[in-house]
CSV table of C-alpha atoms in Angstrom, one decimal:
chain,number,residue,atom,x,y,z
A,1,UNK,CA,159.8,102.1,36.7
A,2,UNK,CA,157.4,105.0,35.2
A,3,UNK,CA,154.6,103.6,36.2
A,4,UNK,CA,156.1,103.0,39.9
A,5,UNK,CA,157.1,106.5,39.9
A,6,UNK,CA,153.8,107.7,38.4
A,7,UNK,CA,151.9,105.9,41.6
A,8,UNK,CA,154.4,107.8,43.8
A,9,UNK,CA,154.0,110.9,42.8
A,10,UNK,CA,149.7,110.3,42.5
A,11,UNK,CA,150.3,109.0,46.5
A,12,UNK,CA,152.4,111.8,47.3
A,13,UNK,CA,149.9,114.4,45.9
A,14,UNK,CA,146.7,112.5,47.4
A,15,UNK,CA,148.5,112.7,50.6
A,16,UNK,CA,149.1,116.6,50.6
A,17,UNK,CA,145.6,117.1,49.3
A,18,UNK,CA,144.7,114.9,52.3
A,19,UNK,CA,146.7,116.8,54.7
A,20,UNK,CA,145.8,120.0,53.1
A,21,UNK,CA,142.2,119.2,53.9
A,22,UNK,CA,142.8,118.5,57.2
A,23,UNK,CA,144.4,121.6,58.0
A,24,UNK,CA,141.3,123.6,56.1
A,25,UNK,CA,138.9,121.5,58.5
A,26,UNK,CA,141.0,122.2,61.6
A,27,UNK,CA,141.1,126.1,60.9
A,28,UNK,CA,137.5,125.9,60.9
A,29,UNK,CA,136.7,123.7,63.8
A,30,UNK,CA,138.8,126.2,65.7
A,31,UNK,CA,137.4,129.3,66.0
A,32,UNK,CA,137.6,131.1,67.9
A,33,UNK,CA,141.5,131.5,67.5
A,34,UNK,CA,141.4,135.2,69.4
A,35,UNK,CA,139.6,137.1,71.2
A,36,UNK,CA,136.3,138.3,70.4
A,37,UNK,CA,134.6,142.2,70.8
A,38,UNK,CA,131.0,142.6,71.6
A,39,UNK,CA,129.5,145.9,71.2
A,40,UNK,CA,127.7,148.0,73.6
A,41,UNK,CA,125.7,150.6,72.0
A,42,UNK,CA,125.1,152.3,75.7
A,43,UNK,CA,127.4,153.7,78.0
A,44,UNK,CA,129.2,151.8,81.5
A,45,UNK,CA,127.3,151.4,84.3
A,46,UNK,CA,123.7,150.8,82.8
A,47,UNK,CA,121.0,147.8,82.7
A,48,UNK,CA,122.3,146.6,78.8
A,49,UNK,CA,126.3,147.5,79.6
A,50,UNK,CA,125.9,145.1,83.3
A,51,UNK,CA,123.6,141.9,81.6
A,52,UNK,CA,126.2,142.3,78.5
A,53,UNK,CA,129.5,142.4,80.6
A,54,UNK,CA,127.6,139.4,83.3
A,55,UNK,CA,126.6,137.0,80.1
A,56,UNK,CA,130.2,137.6,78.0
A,57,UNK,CA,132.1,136.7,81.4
A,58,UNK,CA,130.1,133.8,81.3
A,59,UNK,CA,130.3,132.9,77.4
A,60,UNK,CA,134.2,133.2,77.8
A,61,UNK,CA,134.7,129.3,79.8
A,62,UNK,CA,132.3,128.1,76.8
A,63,UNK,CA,134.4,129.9,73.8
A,64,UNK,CA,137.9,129.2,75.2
A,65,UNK,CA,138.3,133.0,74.0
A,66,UNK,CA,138.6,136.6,76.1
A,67,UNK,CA,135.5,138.6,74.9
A,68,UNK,CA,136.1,142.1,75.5
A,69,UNK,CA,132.8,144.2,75.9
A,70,UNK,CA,133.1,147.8,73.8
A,71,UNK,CA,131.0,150.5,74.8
A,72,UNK,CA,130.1,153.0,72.0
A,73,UNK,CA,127.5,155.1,72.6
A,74,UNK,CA,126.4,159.0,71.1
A,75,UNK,CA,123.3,159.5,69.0
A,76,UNK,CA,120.5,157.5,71.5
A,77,UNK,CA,122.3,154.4,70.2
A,78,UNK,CA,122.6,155.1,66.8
A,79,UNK,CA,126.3,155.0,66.8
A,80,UNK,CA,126.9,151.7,68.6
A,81,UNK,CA,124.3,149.9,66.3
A,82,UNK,CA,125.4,151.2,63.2
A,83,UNK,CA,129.0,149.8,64.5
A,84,UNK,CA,127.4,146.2,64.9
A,85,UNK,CA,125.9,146.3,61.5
A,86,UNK,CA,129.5,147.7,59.8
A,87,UNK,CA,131.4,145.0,61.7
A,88,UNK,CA,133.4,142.7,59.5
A,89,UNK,CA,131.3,139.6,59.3
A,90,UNK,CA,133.7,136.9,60.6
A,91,UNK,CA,131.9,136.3,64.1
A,92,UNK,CA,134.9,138.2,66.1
A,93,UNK,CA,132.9,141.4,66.7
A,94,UNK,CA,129.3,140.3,67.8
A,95,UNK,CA,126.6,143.3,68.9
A,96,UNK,CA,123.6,143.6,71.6
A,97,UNK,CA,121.1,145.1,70.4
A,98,UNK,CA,118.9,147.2,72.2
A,99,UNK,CA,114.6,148.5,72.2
A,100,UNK,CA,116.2,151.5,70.3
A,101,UNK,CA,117.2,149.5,66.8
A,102,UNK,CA,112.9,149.8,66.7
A,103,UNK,CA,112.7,153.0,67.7
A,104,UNK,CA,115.1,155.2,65.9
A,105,UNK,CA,114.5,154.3,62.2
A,106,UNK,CA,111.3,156.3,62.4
A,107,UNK,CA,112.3,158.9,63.7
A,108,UNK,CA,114.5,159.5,60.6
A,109,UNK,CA,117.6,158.8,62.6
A,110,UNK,CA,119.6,155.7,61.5
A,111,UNK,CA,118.5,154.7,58.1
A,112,UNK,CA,119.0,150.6,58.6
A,113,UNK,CA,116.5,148.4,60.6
A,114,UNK,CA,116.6,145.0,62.3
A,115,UNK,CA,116.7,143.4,59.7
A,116,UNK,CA,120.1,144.6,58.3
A,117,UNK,CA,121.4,142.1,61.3
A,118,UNK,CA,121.1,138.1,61.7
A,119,UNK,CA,119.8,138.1,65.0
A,120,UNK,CA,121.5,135.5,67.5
A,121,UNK,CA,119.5,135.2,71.1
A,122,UNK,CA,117.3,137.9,73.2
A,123,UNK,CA,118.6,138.0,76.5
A,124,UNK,CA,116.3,139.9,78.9
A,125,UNK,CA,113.3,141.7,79.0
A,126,UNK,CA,112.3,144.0,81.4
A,127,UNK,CA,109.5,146.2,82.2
A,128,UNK,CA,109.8,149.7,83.0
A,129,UNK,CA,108.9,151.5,86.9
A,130,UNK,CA,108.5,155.2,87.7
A,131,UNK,CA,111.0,155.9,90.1
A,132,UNK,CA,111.1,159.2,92.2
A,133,UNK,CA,113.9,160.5,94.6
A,134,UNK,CA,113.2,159.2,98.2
A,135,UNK,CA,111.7,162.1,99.9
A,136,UNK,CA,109.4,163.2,97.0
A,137,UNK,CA,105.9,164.2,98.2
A,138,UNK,CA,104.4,161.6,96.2
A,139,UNK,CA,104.1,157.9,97.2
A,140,UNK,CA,101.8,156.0,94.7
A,141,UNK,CA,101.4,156.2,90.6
A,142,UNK,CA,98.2,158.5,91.6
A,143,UNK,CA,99.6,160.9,94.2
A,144,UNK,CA,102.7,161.3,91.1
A,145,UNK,CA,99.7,161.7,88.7
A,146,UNK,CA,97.7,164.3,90.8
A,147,UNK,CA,100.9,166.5,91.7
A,148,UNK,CA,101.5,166.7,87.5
A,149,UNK,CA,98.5,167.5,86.8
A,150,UNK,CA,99.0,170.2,89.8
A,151,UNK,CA,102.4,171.4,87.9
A,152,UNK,CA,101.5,171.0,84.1
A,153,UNK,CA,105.1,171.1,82.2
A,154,UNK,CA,107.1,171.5,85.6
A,155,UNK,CA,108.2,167.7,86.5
A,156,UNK,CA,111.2,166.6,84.6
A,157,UNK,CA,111.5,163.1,83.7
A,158,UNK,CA,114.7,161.8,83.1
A,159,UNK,CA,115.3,159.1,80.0
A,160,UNK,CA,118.2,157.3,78.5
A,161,UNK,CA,118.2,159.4,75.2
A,162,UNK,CA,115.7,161.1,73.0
A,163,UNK,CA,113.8,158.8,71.2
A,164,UNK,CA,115.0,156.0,73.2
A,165,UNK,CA,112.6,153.2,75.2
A,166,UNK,CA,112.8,155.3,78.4
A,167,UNK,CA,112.1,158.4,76.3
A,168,UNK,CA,109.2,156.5,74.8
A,169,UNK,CA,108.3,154.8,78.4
A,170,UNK,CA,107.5,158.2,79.7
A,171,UNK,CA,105.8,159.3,76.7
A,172,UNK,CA,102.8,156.5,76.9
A,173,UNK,CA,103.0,157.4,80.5
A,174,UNK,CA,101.9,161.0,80.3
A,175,UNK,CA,99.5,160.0,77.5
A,176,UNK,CA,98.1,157.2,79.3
A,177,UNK,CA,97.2,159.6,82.4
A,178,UNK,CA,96.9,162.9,80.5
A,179,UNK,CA,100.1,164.8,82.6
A,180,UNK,CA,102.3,167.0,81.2
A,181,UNK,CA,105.8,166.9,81.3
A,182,UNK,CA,109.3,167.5,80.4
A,183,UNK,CA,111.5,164.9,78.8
A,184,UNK,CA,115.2,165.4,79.9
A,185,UNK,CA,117.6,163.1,78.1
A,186,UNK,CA,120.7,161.3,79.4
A,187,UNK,CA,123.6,159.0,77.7
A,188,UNK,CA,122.1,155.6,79.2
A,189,UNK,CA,120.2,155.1,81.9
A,190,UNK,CA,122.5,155.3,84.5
A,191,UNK,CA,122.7,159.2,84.4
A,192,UNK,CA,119.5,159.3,84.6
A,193,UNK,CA,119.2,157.2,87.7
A,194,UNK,CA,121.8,159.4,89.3
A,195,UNK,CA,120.1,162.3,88.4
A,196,UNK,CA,116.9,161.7,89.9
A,197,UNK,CA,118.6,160.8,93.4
A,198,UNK,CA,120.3,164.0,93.5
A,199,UNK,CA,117.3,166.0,93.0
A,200,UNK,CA,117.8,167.3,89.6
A,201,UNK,CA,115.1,166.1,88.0
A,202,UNK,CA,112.0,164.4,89.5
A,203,UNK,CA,111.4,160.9,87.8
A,204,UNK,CA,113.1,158.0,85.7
A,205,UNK,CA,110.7,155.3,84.2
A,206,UNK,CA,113.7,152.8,83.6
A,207,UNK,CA,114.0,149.5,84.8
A,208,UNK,CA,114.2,148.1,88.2
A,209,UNK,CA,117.9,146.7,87.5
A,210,UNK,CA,118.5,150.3,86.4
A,211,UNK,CA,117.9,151.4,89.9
A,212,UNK,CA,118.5,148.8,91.9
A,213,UNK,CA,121.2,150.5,93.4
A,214,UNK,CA,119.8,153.5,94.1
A,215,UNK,CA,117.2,151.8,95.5
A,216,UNK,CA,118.9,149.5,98.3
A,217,UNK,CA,121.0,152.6,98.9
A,218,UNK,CA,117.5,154.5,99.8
A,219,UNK,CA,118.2,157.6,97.3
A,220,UNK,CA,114.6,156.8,96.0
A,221,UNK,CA,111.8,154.7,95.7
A,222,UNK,CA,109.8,152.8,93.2
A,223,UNK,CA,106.0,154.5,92.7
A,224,UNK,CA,105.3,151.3,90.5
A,225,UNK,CA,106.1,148.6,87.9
A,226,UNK,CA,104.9,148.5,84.1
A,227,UNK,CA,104.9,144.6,84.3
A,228,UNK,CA,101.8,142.1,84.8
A,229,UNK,CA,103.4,141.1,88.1
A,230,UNK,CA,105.3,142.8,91.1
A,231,UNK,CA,109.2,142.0,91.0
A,232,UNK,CA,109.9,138.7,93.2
A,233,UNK,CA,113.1,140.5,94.6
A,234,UNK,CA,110.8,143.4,96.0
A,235,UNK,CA,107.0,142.1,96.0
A,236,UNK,CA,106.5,145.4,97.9
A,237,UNK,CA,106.3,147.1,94.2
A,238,UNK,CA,102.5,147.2,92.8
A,239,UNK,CA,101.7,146.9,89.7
A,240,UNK,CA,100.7,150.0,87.7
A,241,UNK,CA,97.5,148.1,87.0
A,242,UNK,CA,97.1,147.4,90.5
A,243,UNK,CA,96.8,151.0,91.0
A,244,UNK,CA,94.5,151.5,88.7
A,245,UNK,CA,95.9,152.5,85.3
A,246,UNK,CA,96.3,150.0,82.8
A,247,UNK,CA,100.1,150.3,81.0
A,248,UNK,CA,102.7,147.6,80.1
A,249,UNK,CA,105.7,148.4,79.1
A,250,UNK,CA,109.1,146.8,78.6
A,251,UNK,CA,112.4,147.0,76.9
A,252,UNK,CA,114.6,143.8,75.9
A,253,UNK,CA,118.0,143.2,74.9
A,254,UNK,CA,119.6,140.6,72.4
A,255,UNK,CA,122.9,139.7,70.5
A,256,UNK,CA,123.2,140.2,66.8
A,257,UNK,CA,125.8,139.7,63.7
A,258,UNK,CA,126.9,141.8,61.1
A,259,UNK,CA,124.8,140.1,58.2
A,260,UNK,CA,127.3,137.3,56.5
A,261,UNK,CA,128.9,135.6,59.2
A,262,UNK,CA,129.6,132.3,57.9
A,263,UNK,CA,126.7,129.5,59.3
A,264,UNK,CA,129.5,127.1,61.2
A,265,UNK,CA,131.1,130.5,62.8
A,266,UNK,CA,127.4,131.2,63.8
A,267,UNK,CA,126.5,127.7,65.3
A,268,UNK,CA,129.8,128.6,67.6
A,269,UNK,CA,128.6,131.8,69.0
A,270,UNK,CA,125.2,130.4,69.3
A,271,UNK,CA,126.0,127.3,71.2
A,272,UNK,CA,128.5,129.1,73.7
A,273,UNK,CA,126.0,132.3,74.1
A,274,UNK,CA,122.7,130.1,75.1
A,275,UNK,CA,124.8,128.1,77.1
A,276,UNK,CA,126.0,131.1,78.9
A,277,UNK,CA,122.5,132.1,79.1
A,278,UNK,CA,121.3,128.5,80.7
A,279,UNK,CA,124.6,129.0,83.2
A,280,UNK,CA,123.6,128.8,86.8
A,281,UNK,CA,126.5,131.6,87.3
A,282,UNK,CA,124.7,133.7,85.2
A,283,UNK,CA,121.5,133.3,86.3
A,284,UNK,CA,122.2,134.0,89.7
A,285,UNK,CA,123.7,137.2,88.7
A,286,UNK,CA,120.9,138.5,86.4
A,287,UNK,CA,118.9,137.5,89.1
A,288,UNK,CA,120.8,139.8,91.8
A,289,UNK,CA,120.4,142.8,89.0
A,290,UNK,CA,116.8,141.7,88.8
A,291,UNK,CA,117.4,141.5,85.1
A,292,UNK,CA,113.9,139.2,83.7
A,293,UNK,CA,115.9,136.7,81.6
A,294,UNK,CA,113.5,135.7,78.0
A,295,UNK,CA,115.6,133.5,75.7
A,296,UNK,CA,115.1,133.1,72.3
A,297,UNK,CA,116.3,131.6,69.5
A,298,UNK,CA,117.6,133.3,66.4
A,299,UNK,CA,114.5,132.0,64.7
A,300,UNK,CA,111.9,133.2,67.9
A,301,UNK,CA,114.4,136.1,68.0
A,302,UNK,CA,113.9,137.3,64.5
A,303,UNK,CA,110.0,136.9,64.4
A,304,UNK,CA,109.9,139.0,67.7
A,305,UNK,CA,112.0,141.6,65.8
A,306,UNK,CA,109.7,142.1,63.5
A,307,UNK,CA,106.5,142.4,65.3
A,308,UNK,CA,108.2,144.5,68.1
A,309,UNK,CA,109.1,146.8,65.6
A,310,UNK,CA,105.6,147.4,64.1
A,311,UNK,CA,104.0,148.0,67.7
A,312,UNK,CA,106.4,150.4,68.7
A,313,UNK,CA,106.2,152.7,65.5
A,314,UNK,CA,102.4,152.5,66.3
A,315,UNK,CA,102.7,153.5,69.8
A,316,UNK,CA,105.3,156.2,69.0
A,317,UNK,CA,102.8,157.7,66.2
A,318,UNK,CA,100.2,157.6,69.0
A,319,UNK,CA,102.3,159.8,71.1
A,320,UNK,CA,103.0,162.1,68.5
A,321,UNK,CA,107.1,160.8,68.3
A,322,UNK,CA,106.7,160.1,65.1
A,323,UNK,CA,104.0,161.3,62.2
């Protein structure tokens, strides 16, 4: 009868173990269980807040989860990014990270890098324009280049923050040509944008999905593209090389972690976010915004990290942005 009972009990407690198992396996294969947050280290209305909000609209069928976008901006990113990085590390608060995570540790103002993150995808990449208001006197990267060098240290070009891609964007730019000039900064881009078609100040060099509005509205026009192509949506735009002066110049955008999210809570994101990316939906929308989609793994993702980082801490100590 001891024995009988001693089987029992064994069968009994294999079985809870069993169950208990099951449950521990369940909780895993089910996240997400809430909603998830996703960072915006730059304000609404901008190129990174409109890709961001386009792709987590997306992501949402493939999660099964609301994902609310955050904006927090202030310090030419610094504050959103250093938000990402702090996040607790269980996959419900995901970041994009911007050109700027390369740009400010240099200039002495975040003191963490890319690689305080596990990177997840890159999203986009997109080359930089010179955009005037409509009715400037100026119609080609020359005639722009020839009226600064006219008005040394009178043309105000607007950027996105000090220090920032845009900031650094129209840094090589007056290098590049030899004009002088004065940096105004903005909270994002979009201020900048609006800026310029109010007559304010006389230039942006954002991107074209940055002014794309402005653009169709015919507040101002687009002098020329940093790209190695003209945009498909407006093959009317030359080149910068086209017109004679040789600059490339792009920003990009990507999702990171908090370092320490678990690896299965990381396949998740990663499976729902490159689906997203792959989605016709989405694509059709980035296209609209003329957003230049450029996928990459956390693996291609993380490599690109690192070598964007050491050519833009050499360009920026060629411009004199950093000693």
């Amino acid at each position: 009868m001891k024995k009988i009972l001693a089987l029992s009990m064994c069968a009994v407690l294999a079985s809870s173990l069993f169950v208990s198992c099951n449950k521990k396996e369940s909780k895993k294969a089910a996240f997400p269980t809430k909603g998830i947050t996703v960072i915006c280290p730059w304000g609404a209305g901008g190129g990174t807040d409109a890709v961001l909000r386009a792709l987590c609209t997306t992501a949402e069928k493939y999660l099964g989860q609301t994902i609310t976008v955050e904006n927090k901006t202030g310090g030419a990113g610094a504050i959103g990014h250093a938000a990402i990085k702090d996040a607790k590390p269980d996959g419900y608060t995901v970041g994009m990270i911007t050109f700027e995570l390369n740009s400010l540790p240099q200039q002495g103002l975040i003191d963490f890098t890319y690689a305080d993150y596990d990177p997840l995808i890159r999203v986009n990449a997109d080359a930089a324009t010179l955009t005037v208001k409509a009715d400037a006197p100026y119609n080609s990267v020359a005639e722009f280049v020839e009226y600064c060098k006219a008005h040394p240290g009178e043309v105000s070009i607007g950027n996105s923050a000090p220090g920032s891609v845009w900031h650094i964007g129209a840094g090589l730019l007056a290098d590049k040509t030899g004009i002088k000039v004065k940096h105004i900064p903005f909270e994002g881009a979009a201020g900048a944008v609006t800026a310029v078609a109010g007559g304010h100040i006389q230039a942006v060099t954002v991107s074209l999905a940055e002014v794309k509005s402005q653009l169709d509205a015919g507040n101002v026009k687009v002098l020329g593209v940093m790209d190695s192509k003209r945009p498909e949506s407006y093959p009317n735009i030359k080149t910068f090389d086209e017109q004679g002066f040789n600059i490339e110049y792009a920003t990009w955008r990507g999702l990171g972690l908090p370092k320490g999210v678990p690896a299965d809570v990381k396949a998740v994101l990663l499976d729902a976010f490159t689906k997203a990316e792959n989605d016709p939906e989405f694509i059709k929308t980035a296209k609209s915004l003329n957003l230049n989609l450029a996928y990459q793994n956390p693996e291609e993702f993380g490599a690109f990290l690192k070598q964007n980082f050491e050519d833009v801490t050499a360009t920026m100590k060629s411009i004199g942005l950093t000693e």
